Short mmCIF file of C-alpha atoms and ligand atoms in Angstrom, two decimals:
data_model
loop_
_atom_site.label_atom_id
_atom_site.label_comp_id
_atom_site.label_asym_id
_atom_site.label_seq_id
_atom_site.Cartn_x
_atom_site.Cartn_y
_atom_site.Cartn_z
CA MET A 1 37.21 -71.62 36.61
CA LYS A 2 35.58 -69.40 33.86
CA LEU A 3 33.38 -66.70 35.59
CA ALA A 4 29.86 -65.97 34.28
CA ALA A 5 29.81 -63.26 31.55
CA ARG A 6 27.46 -60.96 33.59
CA VAL A 7 30.19 -60.45 36.06
CA GLY A 8 32.38 -58.84 33.55
CA GLN A 9 29.65 -56.38 32.61
CA VAL A 10 29.39 -54.81 35.93
CA THR A 11 31.93 -52.61 38.10
CA PRO A 12 32.61 -52.71 41.44
CA SER A 13 30.82 -49.85 43.38
CA LEU A 14 33.24 -47.02 43.07
CA THR A 15 31.96 -45.40 46.21
CA LEU A 16 32.48 -48.05 48.35
CA ALA A 17 36.08 -48.50 46.84
CA ILE A 18 37.16 -44.88 47.78
CA ASP A 19 35.52 -45.17 51.09
CA ALA A 20 37.71 -48.47 51.72
CA GLN A 21 40.98 -46.67 50.63
CA ALA A 22 40.08 -43.76 53.16
CA LYS A 23 39.17 -46.26 55.99
CA ALA A 24 42.73 -48.08 55.15
CA MET A 25 44.65 -44.79 55.35
CA LYS A 26 42.75 -44.12 58.64
CA ARG A 27 44.02 -47.49 60.01
CA ASP A 28 47.25 -46.47 59.28
CA GLY A 29 47.10 -43.56 61.49
CA VAL A 30 46.38 -40.91 58.65
CA ASP A 31 44.17 -38.02 59.87
CA VAL A 32 41.74 -38.66 57.16
CA LEU A 33 38.49 -36.43 57.02
CA SER A 34 35.86 -38.52 55.15
CA PHE A 35 32.96 -36.95 53.13
CA SER A 36 32.60 -40.00 51.01
CA VAL A 37 30.07 -42.08 53.09
CA GLY A 38 26.61 -42.46 52.19
CA GLU A 39 25.12 -43.16 55.68
CA PRO A 40 23.99 -41.24 58.62
CA ASP A 41 26.65 -40.84 61.26
CA PHE A 42 24.21 -41.22 64.23
CA GLU A 43 23.52 -44.04 66.29
CA THR A 44 20.25 -46.06 65.58
CA PRO A 45 17.62 -44.54 68.15
CA SER A 46 17.64 -46.42 71.46
CA HIS A 47 13.92 -47.06 71.23
CA ILE A 48 14.34 -49.14 67.96
CA ARG A 49 17.69 -51.14 69.37
CA ALA A 50 15.55 -51.73 72.24
CA ALA A 51 12.69 -53.17 70.60
CA ALA A 52 15.06 -55.53 68.46
CA GLU A 53 16.96 -56.63 71.98
CA MET A 54 13.41 -57.44 73.26
CA ALA A 55 12.59 -59.43 70.05
CA LEU A 56 15.99 -61.34 70.50
CA ALA A 57 15.18 -61.95 74.30
CA GLN A 58 11.64 -63.10 73.13
CA GLY A 59 13.18 -65.73 70.96
CA LYS A 60 12.27 -63.89 67.66
CA THR A 61 15.35 -66.14 66.16
CA ARG A 62 13.69 -68.24 63.69
CA TYR A 63 12.72 -68.51 60.07
CA GLY A 64 9.62 -66.31 59.32
CA PRO A 65 7.66 -65.61 56.16
CA ALA A 66 9.63 -64.76 53.18
CA ALA A 67 7.74 -61.49 52.34
CA GLY A 68 8.54 -60.35 55.97
CA GLU A 69 6.99 -60.14 59.46
CA PRO A 70 2.87 -59.70 59.09
CA ARG A 71 2.78 -56.69 61.48
CA LEU A 72 5.79 -55.09 59.91
CA ARG A 73 4.01 -55.30 56.45
CA GLU A 74 0.90 -53.81 57.90
CA ALA A 75 2.93 -51.05 59.36
CA ILE A 76 4.55 -50.30 56.06
CA ALA A 77 1.16 -50.11 54.21
CA GLN A 78 -0.18 -47.76 56.81
CA LYS A 79 2.94 -45.55 56.73
CA LEU A 80 2.44 -45.53 53.10
CA GLN A 81 -1.11 -44.68 53.40
CA ARG A 82 -0.78 -41.98 56.00
CA ASP A 83 2.49 -40.33 54.85
CA ASN A 84 2.35 -40.90 51.25
CA HIS A 85 -1.33 -41.06 50.21
CA LEU A 86 -0.79 -44.58 48.55
CA CYS A 87 -3.29 -46.96 48.81
CA TYR A 88 -1.37 -50.21 49.59
CA GLU A 89 -2.56 -53.12 51.85
CA ALA A 90 -0.14 -55.39 53.73
CA ALA A 91 -0.18 -57.74 50.98
CA ASN A 92 1.04 -55.25 48.57
CA ILE A 93 4.53 -55.11 50.57
CA VAL A 94 7.46 -57.20 50.75
CA VAL A 95 9.92 -56.58 53.20
CA THR A 96 13.80 -56.86 51.82
CA ASN A 97 17.49 -56.88 53.04
CA GLY A 98 17.34 -53.05 52.42
CA GLY A 99 16.58 -50.68 49.54
CA LYS A 100 19.28 -52.04 47.48
CA HIS A 101 17.79 -55.50 47.96
CA SER A 102 14.61 -54.07 46.81
CA LEU A 103 16.03 -52.85 43.65
CA PHE A 104 17.55 -55.87 42.71
CA ASN A 105 14.76 -57.89 43.44
CA ILE A 106 12.63 -55.95 41.15
CA MET A 107 14.87 -55.89 38.28
CA MET A 108 15.12 -59.68 38.64
CA ALA A 109 11.20 -59.98 38.51
CA LEU A 110 10.66 -57.37 35.72
CA ILE A 111 13.53 -57.29 33.08
CA GLU A 112 14.03 -59.36 30.16
CA PRO A 113 17.05 -59.36 27.86
CA GLY A 114 16.76 -56.19 26.00
CA ASP A 115 14.62 -54.25 28.06
CA GLU A 116 15.52 -50.68 28.52
CA VAL A 117 15.43 -49.07 31.65
CA ILE A 118 15.88 -45.11 31.70
CA ILE A 119 17.99 -43.62 34.27
CA PRO A 120 18.39 -39.92 34.90
CA ALA A 121 21.92 -39.01 35.36
CA PRO A 122 23.66 -38.47 37.81
CA PHE A 123 22.33 -41.59 39.19
CA TRP A 124 22.85 -43.73 42.27
CA VAL A 125 25.83 -46.00 41.10
CA SER A 126 23.86 -49.46 41.63
CA TYR A 127 21.04 -48.53 39.34
CA PRO A 128 22.85 -49.29 35.89
CA GLU A 129 24.71 -51.95 37.40
CA MET A 130 21.47 -53.81 38.49
CA VAL A 131 19.97 -53.27 35.10
CA LYS A 132 22.91 -55.30 33.53
CA LEU A 133 22.85 -58.03 36.14
CA ALA A 134 19.31 -58.48 35.10
CA GLU A 135 20.31 -58.65 31.50
CA GLY A 136 18.66 -55.21 30.71
CA THR A 137 20.07 -51.98 28.75
CA PRO A 138 20.38 -48.77 31.08
CA VAL A 139 19.64 -45.75 28.98
CA MET A 140 20.97 -42.60 30.75
CA VAL A 141 19.21 -39.33 30.26
CA GLN A 142 21.73 -36.51 31.10
CA THR A 143 20.72 -33.69 33.23
CA THR A 144 23.04 -30.92 34.19
CA THR A 145 23.89 -28.26 37.01
CA GLU A 146 22.10 -25.83 35.00
CA SER A 147 18.98 -27.90 34.70
CA GLY A 148 19.01 -28.44 38.47
CA PHE A 149 19.89 -32.11 37.84
CA ARG A 150 16.23 -32.72 36.97
CA ILE A 151 14.95 -34.70 33.95
CA THR A 152 12.27 -32.71 32.23
CA PRO A 153 9.17 -34.25 30.57
CA ASP A 154 10.45 -33.65 27.03
CA GLN A 155 13.97 -35.50 27.84
CA LEU A 156 11.85 -38.35 29.32
CA ARG A 157 9.49 -38.81 26.28
CA ALA A 158 12.50 -38.48 23.84
CA ALA A 159 14.28 -41.30 25.63
CA ILE A 160 11.27 -43.74 25.33
CA THR A 161 11.52 -46.42 22.95
CA PRO A 162 9.02 -49.27 22.15
CA LYS A 163 11.65 -51.50 24.58
CA THR A 164 11.25 -48.96 27.49
CA LYS A 165 10.20 -51.01 30.55
CA PHE A 166 10.36 -48.15 33.25
CA LEU A 167 12.04 -45.29 34.70
CA ILE A 168 13.95 -44.97 37.86
CA LEU A 169 12.94 -41.94 39.44
CA ASN A 170 15.02 -40.96 42.83
CA SER A 171 13.88 -37.92 44.89
CA PRO A 172 15.37 -36.70 46.86
CA SER A 173 18.47 -37.79 45.19
CA ASN A 174 21.87 -39.24 45.71
CA PRO A 175 24.18 -38.10 44.78
CA THR A 176 22.72 -34.49 43.88
CA GLY A 177 20.30 -33.95 46.84
CA MET A 178 18.01 -32.39 44.62
CA VAL A 179 14.29 -32.76 45.07
CA TYR A 180 11.46 -32.71 42.39
CA THR A 181 8.77 -30.27 43.10
CA PRO A 182 5.41 -31.49 43.31
CA GLU A 183 4.54 -29.93 39.68
CA GLU A 184 7.48 -31.66 38.25
CA VAL A 185 6.39 -34.92 39.80
CA ARG A 186 2.94 -34.52 38.18
CA ALA A 187 4.57 -33.57 34.93
CA ILE A 188 6.68 -36.72 34.88
CA ALA A 189 3.53 -38.79 36.04
CA GLN A 190 1.86 -37.42 32.99
CA VAL A 191 4.42 -38.85 30.80
CA ILE A 192 4.46 -42.19 32.32
CA VAL A 193 0.77 -42.78 31.90
CA GLU A 194 0.59 -41.17 28.18
CA GLN A 195 3.51 -43.62 27.23
CA ASP A 196 2.40 -46.34 29.16
CA ILE A 197 5.70 -47.14 30.76
CA TRP A 198 6.20 -48.05 34.51
CA VAL A 199 8.18 -45.90 37.21
CA ILE A 200 10.18 -47.20 40.13
CA SER A 201 10.26 -44.69 42.71
CA ASP A 202 13.38 -44.90 45.27
CA GLU A 203 12.08 -42.84 47.94
CA ILE A 204 14.67 -43.62 50.65
CA TYR A 205 15.30 -39.98 51.37
CA GLU A 206 11.85 -38.78 51.60
CA LYS A 207 12.07 -37.42 55.08
CA ILE A 208 15.43 -35.79 54.68
CA LEU A 209 14.18 -32.17 53.49
CA TYR A 210 15.28 -28.78 54.03
CA GLU A 211 13.99 -25.17 53.18
CA GLY A 212 10.55 -26.21 52.91
CA ALA A 213 10.98 -28.73 50.22
CA GLN A 214 8.19 -31.07 49.83
CA HIS A 215 8.20 -34.80 48.75
CA LEU A 216 5.22 -35.88 46.43
CA SER A 217 5.13 -39.84 45.90
CA ILE A 218 4.71 -40.40 42.15
CA GLY A 219 2.11 -42.93 42.91
CA SER A 220 -0.27 -40.63 44.78
CA VAL A 221 -0.67 -38.32 41.62
CA SER A 222 -3.55 -40.28 40.00
CA ALA A 223 -4.89 -43.75 39.89
CA ALA A 224 -3.35 -44.39 36.26
CA VAL A 225 0.06 -43.67 37.42
CA PHE A 226 -0.62 -45.72 40.89
CA ASP A 227 -1.02 -48.48 38.67
CA ARG A 228 2.25 -48.36 37.14
CA THR A 229 4.41 -47.40 40.26
CA ILE A 230 6.55 -49.55 42.39
CA VAL A 231 7.69 -47.87 45.55
CA SER A 232 11.25 -48.95 46.80
CA SER A 233 12.38 -47.58 50.29
CA GLY A 234 13.79 -48.59 53.34
CA PHE A 235 14.84 -47.73 57.03
CA ALA A 236 18.58 -47.15 56.61
CA LYS A 237 18.59 -43.45 55.91
CA THR A 238 15.71 -41.90 58.03
CA TYR A 239 16.25 -43.98 60.99
CA ALA A 240 20.30 -44.43 61.06
CA MET A 241 19.80 -47.96 60.42
CA THR A 242 22.26 -48.75 57.55
CA GLY A 243 23.65 -51.98 59.02
CA TRP A 244 20.22 -53.48 60.07
CA ARG A 245 19.33 -54.46 56.32
CA VAL A 246 15.50 -53.75 56.29
CA GLY A 247 13.88 -52.28 53.25
CA PHE A 248 10.73 -52.84 51.31
CA LEU A 249 9.02 -52.60 47.96
CA ALA A 250 5.15 -51.67 47.51
CA ALA A 251 3.66 -52.81 44.26
CA PRO A 252 0.54 -54.28 42.57
CA LEU A 253 0.11 -57.85 43.99
CA PRO A 254 1.32 -60.06 41.12
CA ILE A 255 4.72 -58.15 41.18
CA ILE A 256 4.85 -58.50 45.03
CA LYS A 257 4.11 -62.08 44.52
CA ALA A 258 7.00 -62.50 41.92
CA VAL A 259 9.31 -60.69 44.20
CA GLU A 260 8.17 -62.85 47.31
CA THR A 261 9.08 -65.97 45.14
CA ILE A 262 12.37 -64.70 44.05
CA GLN A 263 13.02 -64.03 47.75
CA SER A 264 12.10 -67.26 48.97
CA HIS A 265 14.67 -68.98 46.84
CA SER A 266 17.49 -66.52 47.57
CA THR A 267 17.56 -64.66 50.91
CA SER A 268 14.26 -65.69 52.67
CA ASN A 269 13.08 -63.70 55.42
CA VAL A 270 14.86 -60.55 56.64
CA CYS A 271 16.53 -61.06 60.00
CA THR A 272 13.76 -61.53 62.06
CA PHE A 273 14.74 -59.27 65.28
CA ALA A 274 15.80 -56.49 63.13
CA GLN A 275 12.19 -56.36 61.63
CA TYR A 276 11.20 -55.85 65.03
CA GLY A 277 13.34 -53.04 65.15
CA ALA A 278 11.73 -51.70 62.07
CA ILE A 279 8.17 -51.99 63.52
CA ALA A 280 9.21 -49.80 66.39
CA ALA A 281 10.77 -47.20 63.97
CA TYR A 282 7.16 -46.74 62.03
CA GLU A 283 5.01 -47.36 65.13
CA SER A 284 6.76 -44.97 67.77
CA SER A 285 7.17 -41.17 67.80
CA GLN A 286 9.01 -39.54 64.83
CA ASP A 287 10.98 -37.04 66.97
CA CYS A 288 14.31 -38.89 66.45
CA VAL A 289 13.70 -38.15 62.67
CA LYS A 290 13.25 -34.38 63.32
CA GLU A 291 16.21 -34.45 65.47
CA MET A 292 18.52 -35.76 62.99
CA VAL A 293 17.08 -33.76 60.10
CA ALA A 294 17.62 -30.58 62.45
CA ALA A 295 21.36 -31.80 62.80
CA PHE A 296 21.65 -32.29 59.07
CA THR A 297 20.13 -28.68 58.44
CA GLU A 298 22.76 -27.04 60.57
CA ARG A 299 25.56 -28.84 58.64
CA ARG A 300 24.20 -28.26 55.33
CA GLN A 301 24.30 -24.39 56.08
CA ILE A 302 27.90 -24.62 56.97
CA MET A 303 29.21 -26.83 54.13
CA LEU A 304 27.07 -24.65 51.45
CA GLU A 305 28.74 -21.63 52.61
CA TYR A 306 32.22 -22.75 52.03
CA LEU A 307 31.26 -24.63 48.68
CA THR A 308 29.74 -21.54 47.36
CA SER A 309 32.69 -19.37 48.04
CA ILE A 310 35.52 -21.49 46.70
CA PRO A 311 36.44 -20.02 43.29
CA GLY A 312 36.17 -22.47 40.43
CA PHE A 313 33.25 -24.37 42.29
CA THR A 314 29.54 -24.32 41.15
CA CYS A 315 27.49 -25.48 43.99
CA LEU A 316 23.37 -25.74 44.03
CA ALA A 317 21.68 -25.56 47.22
CA PRO A 318 20.30 -29.20 47.63
CA THR A 319 16.91 -29.34 49.50
CA GLY A 320 17.26 -33.05 50.24
CA ALA A 321 19.22 -36.15 51.48
CA PHE A 322 22.64 -35.24 52.75
CA TYR A 323 24.79 -34.70 49.81
CA MET A 324 26.25 -31.77 47.84
CA TYR A 325 27.11 -31.97 44.15
CA PRO A 326 29.62 -29.36 43.49
CA ASN A 327 30.64 -28.56 39.67
CA ILE A 328 34.29 -28.61 39.23
CA SER A 329 34.63 -27.98 35.58
CA LYS A 330 36.05 -24.67 35.81
CA LEU A 331 39.20 -26.19 37.33
CA GLY A 332 40.15 -28.05 34.17
CA ILE A 333 40.37 -31.41 36.00
CA ASN A 334 38.50 -34.61 35.92
CA SER A 335 36.66 -35.96 38.87
CA LEU A 336 38.63 -38.68 39.54
CA ASP A 337 42.04 -37.04 39.67
CA PHE A 338 40.41 -34.15 41.58
CA CYS A 339 39.39 -36.48 44.28
CA LYS A 340 42.69 -38.42 44.19
CA GLY A 341 44.62 -35.48 44.88
CA LEU A 342 42.28 -34.30 47.55
CA LEU A 343 42.69 -37.45 49.39
CA GLU A 344 46.36 -37.90 48.76
CA THR A 345 47.46 -34.38 49.58
CA GLN A 346 44.79 -33.23 52.16
CA GLN A 347 43.47 -36.37 53.22
CA VAL A 348 39.88 -35.61 52.42
CA ALA A 349 37.93 -37.97 51.11
CA ALA A 350 35.19 -37.38 48.31
CA VAL A 351 33.40 -39.32 45.68
CA PRO A 352 34.51 -38.34 41.92
CA GLY A 353 31.17 -37.78 40.03
CA VAL A 354 32.25 -40.01 37.33
CA ALA A 355 30.90 -42.88 39.35
CA PHE A 356 27.79 -41.27 39.16
CA GLY A 357 27.76 -40.64 35.50
CA THR A 358 28.80 -37.15 35.58
CA ASP A 359 32.67 -36.45 35.41
CA ASP A 360 32.58 -32.54 36.15
CA CYS A 361 31.19 -33.03 39.81
CA ILE A 362 31.98 -34.27 43.08
CA ARG A 363 29.85 -35.54 45.83
CA LEU A 364 30.45 -34.63 49.28
CA SER A 365 28.30 -35.93 52.19
CA TYR A 366 27.55 -33.97 55.16
CA ALA A 367 26.76 -36.84 57.49
CA THR A 368 29.40 -35.92 59.77
CA SER A 369 30.30 -33.68 62.62
CA VAL A 370 30.22 -29.80 62.32
CA GLU A 371 33.91 -29.79 63.27
CA ASN A 372 34.99 -32.16 60.60
CA ILE A 373 33.02 -30.05 58.12
CA HIS A 374 34.86 -26.82 59.13
CA GLN A 375 38.20 -28.67 58.76
CA GLY A 376 37.61 -30.27 55.69
CA MET A 377 36.15 -27.68 53.73
CA GLU A 378 39.28 -25.49 54.88
CA ARG A 379 41.37 -28.42 53.40
CA LEU A 380 39.37 -28.56 50.36
CA ALA A 381 39.78 -24.85 49.95
CA ALA A 382 43.58 -25.41 50.27
CA TYR A 383 43.57 -27.98 47.74
CA VAL A 384 41.72 -25.86 44.81
CA ARG A 385 44.01 -22.90 45.65
CA ALA A 386 47.00 -25.21 45.09
CA ILE A 387 45.83 -26.79 41.84
CA GLY A 388 44.38 -23.53 40.65
C1 LIG B 401 21.24 -45.90 50.50
C2 LIG B 401 20.42 -45.96 49.39
C3 LIG B 401 19.48 -47.06 49.05
C4 LIG B 401 19.33 -48.25 49.93
O1 LIG B 401 20.11 -48.41 50.99
P1 LIG B 401 19.98 -49.70 51.78
O2 LIG B 401 21.20 -49.62 52.96
O3 LIG B 401 20.01 -50.77 51.15
O4 LIG B 401 18.41 -49.60 52.36
C5 LIG B 401 18.77 -46.97 47.92
N1 LIG B 401 18.89 -46.03 47.05
C6 LIG B 401 19.68 -45.16 47.17
C7 LIG B 401 19.58 -43.83 46.26
C8 LIG B 401 20.40 -44.89 48.41
O5 LIG B 401 21.37 -43.80 48.46
#
């Protein structure tokens, strides 16, 4: 059987591949310390699990509306109004099988062959692949350690052509952990409006912030930019719900209707009782989020102290998400060889920056215990000494 050409255009997720190798080594009894995972290591908070268990016991086990449970759509709209100052109604929300599915759906709904999508690099691995699956053209705009991994308004303007459909903005960022300041968000918003393009704002890490960093939703900057904004987010990162598969999109009505139609012919509704867990996540106390962020704060500090003291590393202090993205270019080795050697000689798993479009960096996740961080960073330092 000949496979469709579109399959050949995409590459399997490299982050998942490294993680799979590390897990296989673990299964074989190797003492692997993993900094490659992109998910919180906490259990989903008990009140959220209890809400889903109750829904299951109450028989919430049947097909529901393709766009999501009405009460969840309402809870999401209220959250966006309250926390993000975005004037969405429940009708502007579609519940998806995670943030990844939100993004896939929106690409399907908006991209036509040849449409260009601007993606600041380093980027989350799935963005360009999704654009290609939808037959669009990803246009990467390179940012650097020196520019704090943030795209400037001039860089954005220079990348726009008559074929540009939208920009994908991800702040706080995976893989860099950087957060655009409110002023920077406003400056980007101005270009969006002036050049009449759209923005897809992936806000999945919005609650994971440090050192007083602020998250400003780009759609809240002005009515003009709100009309050109699509918000993609979900529950996975904020509430340690990666396996639940619940996310959402918020957008103007015609776009939401299009996504709902696509979803009605592909996945239909998200697992019904999982949606009840998500309702509890938004309708209950947010203390669980504070506790997780407090734990990340401590781990971040410890990892940062190690990374900024390793000779040959240049590491910025990220103010969001749970990743560090040190630059290794002074060591004269590419990111893939670096990470392979690190896994094989020190049994430490990290993700090569080449997966995210920058071959001179590696990504380390600190969604792991303090003890693992101490041990893993000692091993990393030993590895750098050995190759240096
Ligand atoms: C984790 C992640 C998502 C979505 O995750 P889901 O598990 O599908 O909700 C989206 N964007 C970025 C940048 C992420 O890191």
